[in-house]
mmCIF file of C-alpha atoms in Angstrom:
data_model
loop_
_atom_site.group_PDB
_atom_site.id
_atom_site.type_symbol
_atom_site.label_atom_id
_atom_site.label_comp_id
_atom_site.label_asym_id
_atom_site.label_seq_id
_atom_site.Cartn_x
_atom_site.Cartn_y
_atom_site.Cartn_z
ATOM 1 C CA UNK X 116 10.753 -61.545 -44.380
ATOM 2 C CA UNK X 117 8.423 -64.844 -45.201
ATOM 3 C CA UNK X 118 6.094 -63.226 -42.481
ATOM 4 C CA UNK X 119 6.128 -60.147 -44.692
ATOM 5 C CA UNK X 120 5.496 -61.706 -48.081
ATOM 6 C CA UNK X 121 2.445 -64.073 -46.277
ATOM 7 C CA UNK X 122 0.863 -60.312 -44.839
ATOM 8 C CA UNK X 123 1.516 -58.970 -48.367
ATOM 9 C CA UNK X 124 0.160 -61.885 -50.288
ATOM 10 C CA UNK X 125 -3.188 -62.516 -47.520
ATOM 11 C CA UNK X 126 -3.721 -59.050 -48.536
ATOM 12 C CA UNK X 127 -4.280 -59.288 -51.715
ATOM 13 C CA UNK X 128 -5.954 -62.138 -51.442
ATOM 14 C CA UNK X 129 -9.146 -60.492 -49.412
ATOM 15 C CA UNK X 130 -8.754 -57.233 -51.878
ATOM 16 C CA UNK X 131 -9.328 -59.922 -54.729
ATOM 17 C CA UNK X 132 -12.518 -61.426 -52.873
ATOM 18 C CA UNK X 133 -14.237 -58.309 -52.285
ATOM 19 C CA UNK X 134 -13.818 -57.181 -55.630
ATOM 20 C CA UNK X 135 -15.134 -60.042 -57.090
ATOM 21 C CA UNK X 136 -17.673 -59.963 -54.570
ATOM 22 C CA UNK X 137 -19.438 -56.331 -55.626
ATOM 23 C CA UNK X 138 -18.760 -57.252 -59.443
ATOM 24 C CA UNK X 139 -20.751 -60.211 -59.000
ATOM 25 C CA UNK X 140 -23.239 -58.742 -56.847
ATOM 26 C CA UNK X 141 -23.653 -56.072 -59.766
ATOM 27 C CA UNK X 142 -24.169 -57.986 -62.230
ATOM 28 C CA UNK X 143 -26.880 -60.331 -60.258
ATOM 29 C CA UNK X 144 -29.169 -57.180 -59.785
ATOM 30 C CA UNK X 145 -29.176 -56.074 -63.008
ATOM 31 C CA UNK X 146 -30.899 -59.629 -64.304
ATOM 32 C CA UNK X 147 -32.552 -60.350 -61.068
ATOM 33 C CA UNK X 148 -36.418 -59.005 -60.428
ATOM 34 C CA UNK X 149 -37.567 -59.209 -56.963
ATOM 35 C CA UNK X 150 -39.684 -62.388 -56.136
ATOM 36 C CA UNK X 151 -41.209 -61.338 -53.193
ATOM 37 C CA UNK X 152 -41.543 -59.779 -49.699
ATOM 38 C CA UNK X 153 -41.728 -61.001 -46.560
ATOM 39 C CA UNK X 154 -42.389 -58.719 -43.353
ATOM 40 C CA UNK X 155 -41.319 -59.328 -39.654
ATOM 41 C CA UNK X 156 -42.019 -57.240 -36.562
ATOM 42 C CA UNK X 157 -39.857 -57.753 -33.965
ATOM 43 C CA UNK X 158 -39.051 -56.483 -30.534
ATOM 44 C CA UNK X 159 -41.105 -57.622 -27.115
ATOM 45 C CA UNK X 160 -44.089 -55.190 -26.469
ATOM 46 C CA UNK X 161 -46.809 -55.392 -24.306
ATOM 47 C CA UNK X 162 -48.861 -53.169 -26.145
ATOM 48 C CA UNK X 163 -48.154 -53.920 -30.368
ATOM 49 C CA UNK X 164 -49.266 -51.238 -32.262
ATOM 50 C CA UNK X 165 -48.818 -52.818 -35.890
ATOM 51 C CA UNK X 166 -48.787 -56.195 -37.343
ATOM 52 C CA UNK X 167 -47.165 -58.049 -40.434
ATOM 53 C CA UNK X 168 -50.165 -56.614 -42.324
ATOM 54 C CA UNK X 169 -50.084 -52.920 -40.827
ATOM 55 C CA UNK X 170 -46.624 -52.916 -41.800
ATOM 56 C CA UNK X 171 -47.489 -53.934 -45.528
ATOM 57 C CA UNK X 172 -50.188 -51.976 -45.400
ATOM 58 C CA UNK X 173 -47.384 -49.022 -44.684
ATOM 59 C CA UNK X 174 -45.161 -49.646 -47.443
ATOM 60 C CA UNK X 175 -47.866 -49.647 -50.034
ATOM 61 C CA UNK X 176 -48.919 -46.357 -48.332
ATOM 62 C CA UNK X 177 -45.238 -45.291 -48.998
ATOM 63 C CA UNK X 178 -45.492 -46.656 -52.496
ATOM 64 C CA UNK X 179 -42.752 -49.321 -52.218
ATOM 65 C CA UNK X 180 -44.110 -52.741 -54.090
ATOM 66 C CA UNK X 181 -41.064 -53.649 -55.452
ATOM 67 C CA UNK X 182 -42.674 -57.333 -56.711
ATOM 68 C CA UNK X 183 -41.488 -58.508 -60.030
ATOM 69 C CA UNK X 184 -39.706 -55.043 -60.192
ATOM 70 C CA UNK X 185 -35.702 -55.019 -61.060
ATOM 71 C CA UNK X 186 -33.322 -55.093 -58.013
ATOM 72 C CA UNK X 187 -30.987 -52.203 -59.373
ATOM 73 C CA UNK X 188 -34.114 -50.348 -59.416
ATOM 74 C CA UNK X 189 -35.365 -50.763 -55.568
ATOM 75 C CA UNK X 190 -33.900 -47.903 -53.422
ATOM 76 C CA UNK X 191 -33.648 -50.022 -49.890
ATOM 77 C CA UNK X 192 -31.331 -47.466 -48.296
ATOM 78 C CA UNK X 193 -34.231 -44.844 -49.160
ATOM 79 C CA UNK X 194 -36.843 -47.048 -47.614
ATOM 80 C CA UNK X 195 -35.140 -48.043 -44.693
ATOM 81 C CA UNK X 196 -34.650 -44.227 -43.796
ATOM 82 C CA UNK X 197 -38.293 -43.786 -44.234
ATOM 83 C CA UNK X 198 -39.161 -46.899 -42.096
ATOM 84 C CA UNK X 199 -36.666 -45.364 -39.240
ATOM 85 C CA UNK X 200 -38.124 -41.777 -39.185
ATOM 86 C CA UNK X 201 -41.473 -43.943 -38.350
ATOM 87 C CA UNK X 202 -41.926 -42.982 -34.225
ATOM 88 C CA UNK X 203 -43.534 -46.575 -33.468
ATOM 89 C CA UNK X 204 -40.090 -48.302 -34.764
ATOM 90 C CA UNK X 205 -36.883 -48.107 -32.913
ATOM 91 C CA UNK X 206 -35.094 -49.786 -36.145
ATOM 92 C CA UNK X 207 -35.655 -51.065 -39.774
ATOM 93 C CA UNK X 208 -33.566 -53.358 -41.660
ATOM 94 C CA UNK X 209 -34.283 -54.254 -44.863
ATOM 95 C CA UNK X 210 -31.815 -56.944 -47.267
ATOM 96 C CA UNK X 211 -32.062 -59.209 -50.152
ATOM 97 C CA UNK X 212 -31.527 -62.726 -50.878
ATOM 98 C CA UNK X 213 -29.331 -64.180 -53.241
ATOM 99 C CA UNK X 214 -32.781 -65.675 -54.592
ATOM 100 C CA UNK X 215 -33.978 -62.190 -55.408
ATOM 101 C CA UNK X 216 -36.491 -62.414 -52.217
ATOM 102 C CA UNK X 217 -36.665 -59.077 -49.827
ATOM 103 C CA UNK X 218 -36.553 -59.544 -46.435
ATOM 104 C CA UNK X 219 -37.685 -56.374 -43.646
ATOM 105 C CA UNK X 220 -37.056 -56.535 -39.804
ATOM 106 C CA UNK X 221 -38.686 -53.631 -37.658
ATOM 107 C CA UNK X 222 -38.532 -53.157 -34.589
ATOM 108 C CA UNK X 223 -41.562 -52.068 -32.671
ATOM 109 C CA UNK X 224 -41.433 -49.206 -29.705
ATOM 110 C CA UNK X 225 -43.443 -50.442 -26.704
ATOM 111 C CA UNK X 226 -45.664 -47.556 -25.455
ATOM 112 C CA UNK X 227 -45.984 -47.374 -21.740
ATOM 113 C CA UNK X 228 -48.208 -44.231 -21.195
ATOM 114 C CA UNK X 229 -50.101 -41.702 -23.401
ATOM 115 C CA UNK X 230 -49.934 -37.581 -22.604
ATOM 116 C CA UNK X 231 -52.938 -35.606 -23.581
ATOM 117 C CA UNK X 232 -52.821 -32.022 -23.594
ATOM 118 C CA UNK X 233 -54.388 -28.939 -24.373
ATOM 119 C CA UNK X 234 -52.296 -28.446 -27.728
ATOM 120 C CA UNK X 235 -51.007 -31.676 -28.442
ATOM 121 C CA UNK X 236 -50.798 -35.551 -27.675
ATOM 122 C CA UNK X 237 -48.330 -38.358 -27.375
ATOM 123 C CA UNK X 238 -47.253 -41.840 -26.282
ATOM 124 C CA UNK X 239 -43.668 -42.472 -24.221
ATOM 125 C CA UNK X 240 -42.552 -44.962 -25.187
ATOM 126 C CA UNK X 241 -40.523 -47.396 -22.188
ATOM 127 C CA UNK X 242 -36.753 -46.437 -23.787
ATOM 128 C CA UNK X 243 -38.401 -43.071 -22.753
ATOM 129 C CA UNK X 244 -38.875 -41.607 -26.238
ATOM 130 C CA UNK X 245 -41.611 -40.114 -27.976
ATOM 131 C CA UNK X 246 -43.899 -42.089 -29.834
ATOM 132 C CA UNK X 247 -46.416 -39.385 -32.531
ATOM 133 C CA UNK X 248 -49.662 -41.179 -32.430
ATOM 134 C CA UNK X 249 -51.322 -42.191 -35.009
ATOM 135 C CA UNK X 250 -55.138 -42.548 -35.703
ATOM 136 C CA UNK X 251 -54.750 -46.121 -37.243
ATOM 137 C CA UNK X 252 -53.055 -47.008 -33.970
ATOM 138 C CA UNK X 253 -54.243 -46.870 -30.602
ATOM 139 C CA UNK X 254 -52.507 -48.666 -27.376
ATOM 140 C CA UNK X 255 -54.534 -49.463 -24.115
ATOM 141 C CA UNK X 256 -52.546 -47.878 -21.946
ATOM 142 C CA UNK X 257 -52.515 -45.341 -18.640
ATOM 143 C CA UNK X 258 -53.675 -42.712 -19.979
ATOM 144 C CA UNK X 259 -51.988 -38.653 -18.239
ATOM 145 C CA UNK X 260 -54.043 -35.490 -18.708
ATOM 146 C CA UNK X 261 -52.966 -32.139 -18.033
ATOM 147 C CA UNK X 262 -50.031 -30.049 -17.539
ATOM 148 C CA UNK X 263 -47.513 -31.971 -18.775
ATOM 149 C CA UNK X 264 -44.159 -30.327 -19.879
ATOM 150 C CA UNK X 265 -41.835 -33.257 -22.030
ATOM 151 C CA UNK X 266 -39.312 -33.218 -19.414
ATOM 152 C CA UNK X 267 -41.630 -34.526 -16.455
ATOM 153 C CA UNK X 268 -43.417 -36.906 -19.370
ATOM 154 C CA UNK X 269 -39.766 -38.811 -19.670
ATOM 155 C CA UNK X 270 -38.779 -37.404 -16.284
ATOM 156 C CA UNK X 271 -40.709 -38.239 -12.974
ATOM 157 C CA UNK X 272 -43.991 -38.826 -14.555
ATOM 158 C CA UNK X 273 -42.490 -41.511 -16.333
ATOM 159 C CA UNK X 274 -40.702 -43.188 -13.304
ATOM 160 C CA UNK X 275 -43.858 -43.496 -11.668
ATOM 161 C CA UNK X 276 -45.797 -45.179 -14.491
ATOM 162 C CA UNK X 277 -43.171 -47.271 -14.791
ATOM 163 C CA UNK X 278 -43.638 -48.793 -11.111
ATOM 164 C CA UNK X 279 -47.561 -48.867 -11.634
ATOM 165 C CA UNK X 280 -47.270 -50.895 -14.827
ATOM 166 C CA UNK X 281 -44.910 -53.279 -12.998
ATOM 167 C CA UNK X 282 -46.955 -53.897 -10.462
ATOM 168 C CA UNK X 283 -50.556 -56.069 -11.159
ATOM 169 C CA UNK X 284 -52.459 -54.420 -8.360
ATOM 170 C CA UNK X 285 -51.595 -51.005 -9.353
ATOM 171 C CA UNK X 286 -52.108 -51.556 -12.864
ATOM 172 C CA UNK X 287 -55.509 -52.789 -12.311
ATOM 173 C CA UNK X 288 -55.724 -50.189 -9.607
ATOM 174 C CA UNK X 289 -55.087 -47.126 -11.328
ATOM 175 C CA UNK X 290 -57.299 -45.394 -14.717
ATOM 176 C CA UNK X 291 -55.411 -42.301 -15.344
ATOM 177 C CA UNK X 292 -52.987 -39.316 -14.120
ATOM 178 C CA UNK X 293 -53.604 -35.762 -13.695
ATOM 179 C CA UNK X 294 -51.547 -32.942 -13.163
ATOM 180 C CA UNK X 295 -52.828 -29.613 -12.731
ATOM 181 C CA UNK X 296 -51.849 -26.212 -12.664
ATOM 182 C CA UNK X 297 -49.271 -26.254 -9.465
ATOM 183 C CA UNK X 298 -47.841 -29.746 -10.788
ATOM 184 C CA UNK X 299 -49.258 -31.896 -8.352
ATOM 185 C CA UNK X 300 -49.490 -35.094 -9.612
ATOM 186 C CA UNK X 301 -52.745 -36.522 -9.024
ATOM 187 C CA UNK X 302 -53.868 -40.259 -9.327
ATOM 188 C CA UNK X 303 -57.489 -41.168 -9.914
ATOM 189 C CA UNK X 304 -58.821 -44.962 -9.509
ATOM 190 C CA UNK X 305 -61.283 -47.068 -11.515
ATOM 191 C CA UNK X 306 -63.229 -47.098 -8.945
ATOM 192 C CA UNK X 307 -65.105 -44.182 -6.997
ATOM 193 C CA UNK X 308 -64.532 -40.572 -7.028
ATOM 194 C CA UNK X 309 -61.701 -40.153 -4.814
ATOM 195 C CA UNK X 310 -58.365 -38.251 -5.716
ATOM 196 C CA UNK X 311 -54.851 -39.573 -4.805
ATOM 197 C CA UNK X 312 -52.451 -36.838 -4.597
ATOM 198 C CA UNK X 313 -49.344 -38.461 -4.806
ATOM 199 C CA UNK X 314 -47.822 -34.895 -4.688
ATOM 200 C CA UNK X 315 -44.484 -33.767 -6.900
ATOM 201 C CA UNK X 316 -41.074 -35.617 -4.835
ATOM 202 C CA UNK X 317 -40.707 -38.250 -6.605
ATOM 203 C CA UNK X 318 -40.158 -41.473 -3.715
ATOM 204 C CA UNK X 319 -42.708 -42.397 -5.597
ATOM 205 C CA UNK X 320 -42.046 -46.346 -4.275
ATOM 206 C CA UNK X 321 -42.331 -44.855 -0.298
ATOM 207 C CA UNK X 322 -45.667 -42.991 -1.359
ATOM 208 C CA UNK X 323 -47.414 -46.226 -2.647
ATOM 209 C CA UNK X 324 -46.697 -48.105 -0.011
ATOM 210 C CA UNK X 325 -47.826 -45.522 2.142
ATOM 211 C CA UNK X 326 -50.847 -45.630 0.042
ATOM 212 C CA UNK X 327 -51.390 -49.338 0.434
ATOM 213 C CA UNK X 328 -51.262 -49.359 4.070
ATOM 214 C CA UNK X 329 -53.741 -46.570 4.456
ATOM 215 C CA UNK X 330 -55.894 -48.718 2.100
ATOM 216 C CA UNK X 331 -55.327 -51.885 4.484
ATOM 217 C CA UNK X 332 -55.946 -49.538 7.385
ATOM 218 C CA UNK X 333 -58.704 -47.445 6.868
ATOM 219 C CA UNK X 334 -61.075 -48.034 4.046
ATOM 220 C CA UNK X 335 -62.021 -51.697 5.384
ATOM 221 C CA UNK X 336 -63.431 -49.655 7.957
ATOM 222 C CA UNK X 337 -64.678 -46.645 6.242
ATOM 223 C CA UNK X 338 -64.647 -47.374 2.753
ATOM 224 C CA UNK X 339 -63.581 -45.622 -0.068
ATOM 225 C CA UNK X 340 -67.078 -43.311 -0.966
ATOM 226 C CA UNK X 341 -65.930 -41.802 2.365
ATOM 227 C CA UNK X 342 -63.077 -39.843 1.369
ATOM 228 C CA UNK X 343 -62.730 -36.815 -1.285
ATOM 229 C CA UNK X 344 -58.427 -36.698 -1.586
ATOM 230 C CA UNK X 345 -56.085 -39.007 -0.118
ATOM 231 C CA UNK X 346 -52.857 -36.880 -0.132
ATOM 232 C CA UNK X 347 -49.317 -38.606 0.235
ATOM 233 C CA UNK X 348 -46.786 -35.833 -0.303
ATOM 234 C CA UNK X 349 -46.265 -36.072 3.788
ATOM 235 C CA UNK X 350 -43.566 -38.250 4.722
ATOM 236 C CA UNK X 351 -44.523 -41.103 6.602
ATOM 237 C CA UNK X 352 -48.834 -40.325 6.351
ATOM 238 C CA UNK X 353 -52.198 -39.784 4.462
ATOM 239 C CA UNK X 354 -54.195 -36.903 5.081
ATOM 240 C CA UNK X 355 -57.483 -38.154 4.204
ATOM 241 C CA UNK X 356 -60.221 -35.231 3.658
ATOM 242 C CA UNK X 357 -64.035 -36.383 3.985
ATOM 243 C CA UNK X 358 -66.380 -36.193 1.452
ATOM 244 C CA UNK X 359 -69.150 -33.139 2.385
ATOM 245 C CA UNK X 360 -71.820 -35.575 3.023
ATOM 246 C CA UNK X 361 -69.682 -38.581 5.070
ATOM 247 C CA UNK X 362 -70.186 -38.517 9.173
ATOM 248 C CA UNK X 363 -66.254 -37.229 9.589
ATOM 249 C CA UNK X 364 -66.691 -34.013 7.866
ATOM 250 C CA UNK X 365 -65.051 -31.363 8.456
ATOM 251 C CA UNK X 366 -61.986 -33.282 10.199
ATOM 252 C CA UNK X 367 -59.739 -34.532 7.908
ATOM 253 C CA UNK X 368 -57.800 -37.847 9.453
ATOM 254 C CA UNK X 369 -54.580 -37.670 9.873
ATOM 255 C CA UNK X 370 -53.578 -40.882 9.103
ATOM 256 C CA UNK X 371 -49.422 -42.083 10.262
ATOM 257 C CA UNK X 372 -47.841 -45.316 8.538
ATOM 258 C CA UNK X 373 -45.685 -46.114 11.212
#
């Protein structure tokens, strides 16, 4: 019974507090005007598409300066809804002090690649979503050309960014993707003219280390202005094809990594 009457009375007790909590809260943003705004961008990115002032820049954009302007009259629901349909922001979360001051959090999408097509473009992002670009905004990242349905842009395509941006050498390695009609992906260096076909299976990981052993291999001794397409769909080798005017053409070298 005493356990009842504590349950009953503990109860009551939080029903009074929150009550008294939202009256008080009502009546402090009818007299309170808001004293000021501060802006933080959060989340780790390698490639930041906005800063503090980008963001500001934003809201004014959006017509929210709620400075000096009466709390009860600041819709922050509304504005956080409008911050969260933003593409480069994962989240938004926008709250008030009990000194009047307003306080936003976003949370910035890190781009990993950018698609460019023939009818549209976009960033994916590395939680694999789709970031709408923006012409403000621009990230310095691997850039893939061609055709390039969504589901192989968060698919495949994207595993095999992913392991080329984790990995120094073939970050520095690598300048863009390609993929033509028949969905071969293709890779093309910084440096020379020579197409890696890294083909459409994705053991991605096996083909560029296949890749890396040819390149230990064979272009010490032939160099890389010797060969038009390195191909790595075959399991296990690179078939190398000559440029027209190198000393090997017509043969193309077979080349097994075993």
């Amino acid at each position: 019974m005493l356990k009842k009457v504590l349950y009953i009375l503990g109860f009551f007790l939080v029903l009074s507090y929150l009550v008294a909590t939202v009256i008080h809260f009502s009546d402090y943003s009818d007299g309170v005007r808001c004293s000021g705004l501060e802006v933080r961008v959060a989340g780790k990115t390698k490639h930041a598409f906005m800063q503090q002032s980008d963001v500001e820049r934003d809201l004014k954009r959006l017509g929210f300066t709620p400075n000096g302007k009466p709390l009860d009259s600041v819709n922050l629901h509304q504005m956080e809804n409008k911050l969260r349909a933003n593409t480069l922001f994962r989240g938004a979360e926008l709250y008030v002090s009990p000194s009047g001051r307003l306080y936003l959090t976003v949370e910035q999408k890190d781009p990993l690649f950018m698609v460019i097509r023939s009818d549209t473009s976009f960033y994916v992002s590395s939680d694999r979503s789709v970031i709408i670009p923006n012409l403000q905004y621009a990230a310095p990242v691997l850039l893939a050309s061609g055709q390039i349905p969504l589901s192989l842009a968060t698919g495949s395509l994207f595993d095999l960014i992913t392991l080329i941006s984790d990995d120094p050498f073939w970050t520095n390695f690598f300048a863009q993707v390609y993929v033509p009609d028949n969905g071969q992906i293709i890779l093309v260096p910084r440096v020379g003219k020579t197409e890696i076909i890294i083909g459409s299976t994705p053991n991605w990981e096996e083909k560029l280390s296949n890749l890396r052993l040819f390149m230990d291999k064979a272009i010490p001794k032939y160099g890389w202005d010797t060969f038009k397409t390195l191909n790595l769909e075959f399991k296990d080798q690179v078939i190398a094809t000559p440029f027209t005017s190198s000393p090997l053409y017509p043969a193309a070298a077979l080349v097994p990594m075993q």
